Coordinates of N, CA and C in Angstrom, one line a residue:
M30 N 74.5 -66.2 -63.7 CA 73.0 -66.2 -63.5 C 72.3 -66.8 -64.7
R31 N 72.9 -66.7 -65.8 CA 72.3 -67.2 -67.0 C 72.0 -68.7 -67.0
K32 N 73.0 -69.5 -66.5 CA 72.8 -71.0 -66.5 C 71.6 -71.4 -65.7
P33 N 71.4 -70.9 -64.4 CA 70.2 -71.3 -63.7 C 68.9 -70.9 -64.4
T34 N 68.9 -69.8 -65.1 CA 67.7 -69.4 -65.8 C 67.4 -70.4 -67.0
I35 N 68.5 -70.8 -67.7 CA 68.3 -71.7 -68.8 C 67.9 -73.1 -68.3
R36 N 68.5 -73.5 -67.2 CA 68.1 -74.8 -66.6 C 66.6 -74.8 -66.1
L37 N 66.2 -73.7 -65.5 CA 64.8 -73.6 -65.0 C 63.9 -73.6 -66.2
F38 N 64.2 -72.8 -67.3 CA 63.4 -72.8 -68.5 C 63.3 -74.2 -69.1
S39 N 64.4 -74.9 -69.2 CA 64.5 -76.2 -69.8 C 63.6 -77.2 -68.9
L40 N 63.7 -77.1 -67.6 CA 62.9 -77.9 -66.8 C 61.4 -77.6 -66.9
T41 N 61.0 -76.4 -67.1 CA 59.6 -76.0 -67.3 C 59.1 -76.5 -68.6
I42 N 59.9 -76.5 -69.6 CA 59.5 -77.0 -71.0 C 59.3 -78.5 -70.9
L43 N 60.2 -79.2 -70.2 CA 60.1 -80.7 -70.0 C 58.9 -81.0 -69.3
M44 N 58.6 -80.3 -68.2 CA 57.4 -80.6 -67.4 C 56.1 -80.4 -68.2
A45 N 56.1 -79.3 -69.0 CA 54.9 -79.0 -69.8 C 54.7 -80.1 -70.9
A46 N 55.8 -80.6 -71.5 CA 55.7 -81.6 -72.5 C 55.2 -82.9 -71.9
M47 N 55.7 -83.3 -70.7 CA 55.2 -84.5 -70.0 C 53.7 -84.4 -69.6
A48 N 53.3 -83.2 -69.2 CA 51.9 -83.0 -68.9 C 51.0 -83.1 -70.1
L49 N 51.5 -82.6 -71.3 CA 50.8 -82.7 -72.5 C 50.7 -84.2 -73.0
V50 N 51.8 -85.0 -72.9 CA 51.7 -86.4 -73.2 C 50.7 -87.1 -72.4
E51 N 50.8 -86.9 -71.1 CA 49.8 -87.5 -70.1 C 48.4 -87.2 -70.4
A52 N 48.1 -85.9 -70.8 CA 46.8 -85.5 -71.1 C 46.3 -86.1 -72.4
Q53 N 47.2 -86.4 -73.3 CA 46.8 -87.0 -74.5 C 46.6 -88.6 -74.4
A54 N 47.1 -89.2 -73.4 CA 47.0 -90.6 -73.2 C 45.5 -91.0 -73.0
K55 N 45.0 -92.0 -73.8 CA 43.6 -92.4 -73.6 C 43.5 -93.6 -72.7
T56 N 42.3 -93.7 -72.2 CA 42.0 -94.9 -71.4 C 42.1 -96.1 -72.3
D57 N 42.6 -97.2 -71.7 CA 42.7 -98.5 -72.4 C 41.7 -99.5 -71.9
F58 N 40.8 -99.9 -72.7 CA 39.7 -100.8 -72.3 C 40.1 -102.3 -72.5
S59 N 41.3 -102.5 -72.9 CA 41.8 -103.9 -73.2 C 41.6 -104.8 -71.9
G60 N 41.3 -106.1 -72.2 CA 41.2 -107.0 -71.1 C 40.0 -108.0 -71.3
T61 N 39.9 -108.9 -70.4 CA 38.8 -109.8 -70.3 C 37.9 -109.3 -69.2
W62 N 36.6 -109.0 -69.6 CA 35.7 -108.4 -68.6 C 34.5 -109.4 -68.5
K63 N 34.2 -109.7 -67.2 CA 33.0 -110.5 -66.9 C 31.9 -109.7 -66.2
A64 N 30.7 -109.8 -66.7 CA 29.6 -109.0 -66.1 C 29.3 -109.4 -64.7
D65 N 29.1 -108.5 -63.8 CA 28.6 -108.7 -62.5 C 27.1 -108.6 -62.6
I66 N 26.4 -109.8 -62.9 CA 25.0 -109.8 -63.3 C 24.1 -109.1 -62.2
A67 N 24.5 -109.3 -61.0 CA 23.7 -108.7 -59.9 C 23.7 -107.1 -60.0
K68 N 24.7 -106.5 -60.6 CA 24.7 -105.1 -60.7 C 24.2 -104.6 -62.1
C69 N 23.9 -105.5 -63.0 CA 23.4 -105.1 -64.3 C 21.9 -104.8 -64.3
D70 N 21.5 -103.9 -65.1 CA 20.1 -103.6 -65.3 C 19.7 -103.9 -66.8
F71 N 19.0 -105.0 -67.0 CA 18.7 -105.4 -68.4 C 17.4 -104.8 -68.9
G72 N 16.8 -103.9 -68.1 CA 15.6 -103.2 -68.6 C 14.5 -104.3 -68.8
P73 N 13.7 -104.3 -69.8 CA 12.7 -105.3 -70.0 C 13.2 -106.6 -70.6
M74 N 14.5 -106.7 -70.9 CA 15.0 -107.9 -71.5 C 15.1 -109.0 -70.4
A75 N 15.0 -110.2 -70.7 CA 15.3 -111.3 -69.8 C 16.8 -111.2 -69.4
P76 N 17.1 -111.3 -68.1 CA 18.5 -111.2 -67.7 C 19.3 -112.4 -68.3
L77 N 20.5 -112.1 -68.5 CA 21.5 -113.1 -69.0 C 22.1 -113.8 -67.8
D78 N 22.5 -115.1 -68.1 CA 23.3 -115.8 -67.0 C 24.7 -115.3 -66.9
S79 N 25.3 -115.0 -68.0 CA 26.7 -114.5 -68.0 C 27.0 -113.7 -69.3
I80 N 27.9 -112.8 -69.2 CA 28.4 -112.0 -70.3 C 29.9 -111.9 -70.1
V81 N 30.7 -112.3 -71.1 CA 32.2 -112.1 -71.0 C 32.6 -111.4 -72.3
E82 N 33.3 -110.2 -72.1 CA 33.7 -109.5 -73.2 C 35.3 -109.5 -73.2
K83 N 35.9 -109.9 -74.3 CA 37.3 -109.8 -74.5 C 37.6 -108.7 -75.4
I84 N 38.3 -107.6 -74.9 CA 38.5 -106.4 -75.6 C 40.0 -106.3 -76.0
V85 N 40.3 -106.0 -77.2 CA 41.6 -105.6 -77.7 C 41.5 -104.2 -78.1
H86 N 42.2 -103.3 -77.4 CA 42.1 -101.9 -77.7 C 43.4 -101.3 -78.0
E87 N 43.7 -101.0 -79.3 CA 44.9 -100.4 -79.7 C 44.4 -99.1 -80.5
D88 N 44.2 -98.1 -79.8 CA 43.6 -96.9 -80.3 C 44.2 -96.4 -81.6
P89 N 43.4 -96.2 -82.6 CA 42.0 -96.0 -82.6 C 41.2 -97.3 -82.8
G90 N 41.8 -98.4 -82.9 CA 41.1 -99.7 -83.1 C 40.6 -100.3 -81.8
L91 N 39.4 -100.9 -81.9 CA 38.9 -101.5 -80.7 C 38.1 -102.8 -81.2
K92 N 38.5 -104.0 -80.8 CA 37.8 -105.2 -81.1 C 37.2 -105.8 -79.9
V93 N 36.0 -106.4 -80.0 CA 35.3 -107.0 -78.9 C 34.8 -108.3 -79.3
N94 N 35.1 -109.4 -78.5 CA 34.5 -110.7 -78.6 C 33.6 -110.8 -77.5
I95 N 32.3 -111.1 -77.8 CA 31.3 -111.1 -76.7 C 30.7 -112.6 -76.7
A96 N 30.7 -113.1 -75.5 CA 30.1 -114.4 -75.2 C 29.0 -114.3 -74.2
Q97 N 27.7 -114.6 -74.6 CA 26.6 -114.4 -73.6 C 25.9 -115.8 -73.5
T98 N 25.5 -116.1 -72.3 CA 24.7 -117.3 -72.0 C 23.4 -116.9 -71.3
G99 N 22.4 -117.7 -71.6 CA 21.1 -117.5 -71.0 C 20.3 -116.4 -71.8
G100 N 19.2 -115.9 -71.1 CA 18.4 -114.9 -71.8 C 17.5 -115.5 -72.9
D101 N 16.9 -114.6 -73.6 CA 16.0 -115.0 -74.7 C 16.7 -115.7 -75.9
Q102 N 17.9 -115.3 -76.1 CA 18.7 -115.9 -77.3 C 19.4 -117.1 -77.0
G103 N 19.6 -117.5 -75.7 CA 20.4 -118.7 -75.4 C 21.9 -118.3 -75.5
N104 N 22.7 -119.2 -75.8 CA 24.1 -119.0 -75.8 C 24.5 -118.4 -77.2
V105 N 25.2 -117.2 -77.1 CA 25.6 -116.5 -78.4 C 27.0 -116.0 -78.2
T106 N 27.8 -116.1 -79.3 CA 29.1 -115.5 -79.3 C 29.3 -114.7 -80.6
Y107 N 29.8 -113.5 -80.5 CA 29.9 -112.7 -81.7 C 31.1 -111.7 -81.5
D108 N 31.6 -111.1 -82.7 CA 32.7 -110.2 -82.7 C 32.2 -108.9 -83.2
M109 N 32.7 -107.8 -82.6 CA 32.5 -106.4 -83.1 C 33.8 -105.7 -83.3
A110 N 33.9 -104.8 -84.3 CA 35.2 -104.1 -84.5 C 34.8 -102.6 -84.7
Y111 N 35.5 -101.7 -84.0 CA 35.2 -100.3 -84.0 C 36.4 -99.5 -84.2
T112 N 36.3 -98.2 -84.5 CA 37.3 -97.2 -84.4 C 36.9 -96.2 -83.4
T113 N 37.8 -95.6 -82.7 CA 37.4 -94.6 -81.7 C 37.6 -93.2 -82.2
D114 N 37.7 -93.0 -83.5 CA 37.9 -91.7 -84.1 C 36.7 -91.1 -84.7
G115 N 35.5 -91.6 -84.4 CA 34.2 -91.1 -84.9 C 33.8 -91.5 -86.3
K116 N 34.7 -92.4 -86.9 CA 34.3 -92.9 -88.2 C 33.3 -94.1 -88.0
E117 N 32.4 -94.2 -89.0 CA 31.4 -95.3 -88.9 C 32.0 -96.7 -89.0
S118 N 31.6 -97.6 -88.2 CA 32.0 -99.0 -88.2 C 30.7 -99.8 -88.5
V119 N 30.8 -100.8 -89.3 CA 29.7 -101.6 -89.6 C 29.9 -103.0 -89.1
N120 N 29.0 -103.6 -88.3 CA 29.2 -104.9 -87.7 C 27.9 -105.7 -87.9
H121 N 28.0 -107.0 -87.9 CA 26.9 -107.9 -88.1 C 26.8 -108.9 -86.9
M122 N 25.5 -109.1 -86.5 CA 25.3 -110.2 -85.6 C 24.2 -111.0 -86.2
G123 N 24.6 -112.1 -86.8 CA 23.6 -112.9 -87.7 C 23.2 -112.1 -88.8
E124 N 21.9 -112.0 -89.1 CA 21.4 -111.2 -90.2 C 21.2 -109.7 -89.8
N125 N 21.5 -109.3 -88.6 CA 21.4 -107.9 -88.1 C 22.6 -107.1 -88.4
E126 N 22.4 -105.9 -88.9 CA 23.5 -105.0 -89.3 C 23.5 -103.8 -88.4
F127 N 24.6 -103.4 -87.9 CA 24.7 -102.2 -87.0 C 25.8 -101.2 -87.5
H128 N 25.4 -100.0 -87.5 CA 26.3 -98.9 -88.0 C 26.6 -98.0 -86.7
T129 N 27.9 -98.0 -86.3 CA 28.3 -97.4 -85.1 C 29.4 -96.3 -85.3
T130 N 29.2 -95.2 -84.6 CA 30.4 -94.3 -84.5 C 30.7 -94.3 -83.0
L131 N 32.0 -94.4 -82.7 CA 32.5 -94.4 -81.4 C 33.6 -93.4 -81.3
Q132 N 33.5 -92.5 -80.2 CA 34.5 -91.5 -80.0 C 34.7 -91.2 -78.6
W133 N 35.8 -90.5 -78.3 CA 36.2 -90.1 -77.0 C 35.4 -88.9 -76.4
D134 N 35.0 -89.0 -75.2 CA 34.4 -87.9 -74.4 C 35.2 -87.9 -73.1
G135 N 36.3 -87.1 -73.1 CA 37.2 -87.2 -72.0 C 37.8 -88.6 -71.9
D136 N 37.7 -89.3 -70.8 CA 38.2 -90.7 -70.6 C 37.2 -91.7 -71.0
D137 N 36.0 -91.3 -71.3 CA 34.9 -92.2 -71.7 C 34.8 -92.4 -73.2
L138 N 34.3 -93.6 -73.6 CA 34.0 -93.8 -75.0 C 32.5 -93.7 -75.1
V139 N 32.0 -92.9 -76.1 CA 30.6 -92.7 -76.4 C 30.3 -93.3 -77.8
G140 N 29.3 -94.1 -77.8 CA 28.9 -94.7 -79.1 C 27.5 -94.4 -79.5
D141 N 27.3 -94.2 -80.8 CA 26.0 -94.0 -81.4 C 25.8 -95.1 -82.4
T142 N 24.8 -95.9 -82.3 CA 24.5 -97.1 -83.2 C 23.1 -96.9 -83.8
K143 N 23.0 -97.2 -85.0 CA 21.7 -97.4 -85.7 C 21.7 -98.8 -86.4
G144 N 20.6 -99.4 -86.3 CA 20.5 -100.7 -86.9 C 19.2 -101.3 -86.9
T145 N 19.1 -102.6 -87.3 CA 17.9 -103.3 -87.3 C 18.2 -104.6 -86.5
Y146 N 17.3 -105.0 -85.6 CA 17.4 -106.2 -84.9 C 16.1 -107.0 -85.0
S147 N 16.1 -108.2 -85.5 CA 14.9 -109.0 -85.7 C 13.8 -108.2 -86.4
G148 N 14.2 -107.4 -87.4 CA 13.2 -106.6 -88.2 C 12.8 -105.3 -87.6
F149 N 13.3 -104.9 -86.5 CA 12.9 -103.7 -85.8 C 14.1 -102.7 -85.9
N150 N 13.8 -101.5 -86.3 CA 14.8 -100.4 -86.3 C 15.1 -99.9 -84.9
F151 N 16.3 -99.5 -84.6 CA 16.6 -99.0 -83.3 C 17.8 -98.0 -83.5
T152 N 17.9 -97.2 -82.4 CA 19.1 -96.4 -82.2 C 19.6 -96.6 -80.8
S153 N 20.9 -96.6 -80.6 CA 21.4 -96.9 -79.3 C 22.5 -95.9 -79.0
K154 N 22.5 -95.4 -77.8 CA 23.6 -94.5 -77.3 C 24.3 -95.1 -76.1
D155 N 25.6 -95.4 -76.2 CA 26.3 -96.0 -75.2 C 27.4 -95.1 -74.6
R156 N 27.7 -95.3 -73.3 CA 28.8 -94.6 -72.7 C 29.6 -95.7 -71.9
W157 N 30.9 -95.9 -72.3 CA 31.8 -96.8 -71.6 C 32.7 -96.0 -70.7
T158 N 32.7 -96.5 -69.4 CA 33.5 -95.8 -68.4 C 34.3 -96.8 -67.6
L159 N 35.5 -96.5 -67.3 CA 36.3 -97.3 -66.4 C 36.4 -96.6 -65.0
S160 N 36.4 -97.4 -64.0 CA 36.5 -96.9 -62.6 C 37.3 -97.9 -61.8
D161 N 37.4 -97.6 -60.5 CA 38.2 -98.5 -59.6 C 39.6 -98.8 -60.1
G162 N 40.3 -97.8 -60.6 CA 41.6 -98.0 -61.1 C 41.7 -98.9 -62.3
G163 N 40.6 -98.9 -63.1 CA 40.6 -99.7 -64.3 C 40.1 -101.1 -64.1
K164 N 39.6 -101.4 -62.9 CA 39.1 -102.8 -62.6 C 37.6 -103.0 -62.9
T165 N 36.9 -101.9 -63.1 CA 35.5 -101.9 -63.3 C 35.1 -101.2 -64.6
M166 N 34.4 -101.8 -65.5 CA 33.9 -101.1 -66.7 C 32.4 -101.1 -66.6
T167 N 31.8 -99.9 -66.8 CA 30.4 -99.7 -66.8 C 29.9 -99.2 -68.2
V168 N 28.9 -99.9 -68.8 CA 28.4 -99.5 -70.0 C 26.9 -99.1 -69.8
Q169 N 26.6 -97.8 -69.9 CA 25.3 -97.2 -69.8 C 24.7 -97.2 -71.3
R170 N 23.5 -97.7 -71.5 CA 23.0 -97.8 -72.8 C 21.5 -97.3 -72.8
H171 N 21.2 -96.4 -73.8 CA 19.9 -95.9 -74.0 C 19.5 -96.4 -75.4
I172 N 18.4 -97.2 -75.5 CA 17.9 -97.7 -76.8 C 16.6 -97.0 -77.1
S173 N 16.4 -96.5 -78.3 CA 15.2 -96.0 -78.8 C 14.7 -96.8 -80.0
T174 N 13.4 -97.2 -79.9 CA 12.7 -97.9 -81.0 C 11.3 -97.2 -81.2
D175 N 10.6 -97.7 -82.3 CA 9.3 -97.2 -82.5 C 8.4 -97.5 -81.3
S176 N 8.7 -98.6 -80.6 CA 7.9 -99.0 -79.4 C 8.2 -98.2 -78.2
G177 N 9.2 -97.5 -78.1 CA 9.6 -96.7 -76.9 C 11.1 -96.8 -76.6
D178 N 11.5 -96.2 -75.5 CA 12.8 -96.1 -75.1 C 13.1 -97.1 -73.9
V179 N 14.4 -97.5 -73.9 CA 14.8 -98.5 -72.8 C 16.2 -98.0 -72.3
D180 N 16.4 -98.0 -71.0 CA 17.7 -97.8 -70.4 C 18.2 -99.1 -69.8
M181 N 19.5 -99.3 -70.0 CA 20.2 -100.5 -69.5 C 21.5 -100.1 -68.9
K182 N 22.0 -101.0 -68.1 CA 23.4 -100.8 -67.5 C 24.1 -102.1 -67.3
F183 N 25.3 -102.2 -67.8 CA 26.1 -103.4 -67.7 C 27.4 -103.0 -66.9
V184 N 27.6 -103.8 -65.8 CA 28.8 -103.6 -65.0 C 29.7 -104.8 -65.1
F185 N 31.0 -104.5 -65.5 CA 31.9 -105.6 -65.8 C 33.1 -105.5 -64.8
V186 N 33.6 -106.6 -64.4 CA 34.8 -106.7 -63.6 C 36.0 -107.3 -64.4
K187 N 37.1 -106.7 -64.4 CA 38.3 -107.1 -65.1 C 38.8 -108.4 -64.5
Q188 N 39.0 -109.4 -65.4 CA 39.5 -110.7 -64.9 C 41.0 -110.8 -64.9

């Protein structure tokens, strides 16, 4: 009787360990993502013609190469680098400097950014979510400035 009890106990421990490993696995945002412009909400900004984000995500590191065309700025390409452990990351886009903390909230990444853009101070709160089996990435963004608040939504399809 003792052997079946030991086997059952061993199996239970193994299953618990596997469940723990699966629970600790984080969402992987890696890939080339193209914005579905028709599903995006640019708020008061002029809509862009296209946005392509190439993400390399090796947790806790996350690097993003962003290529945008159209809109008020014309064609722009820039790189951002973050950590997903809540430590502050500093990035630049031209003369503009951004201080961001990015951390996990379940399977989503939540970012808080403070910075200056064209001489105006702002704060931004982002939530990155994957859906459709990892084929769709949605970024909800809330921006606060001295002039008011703006909500935006970007919907990307994995290429």
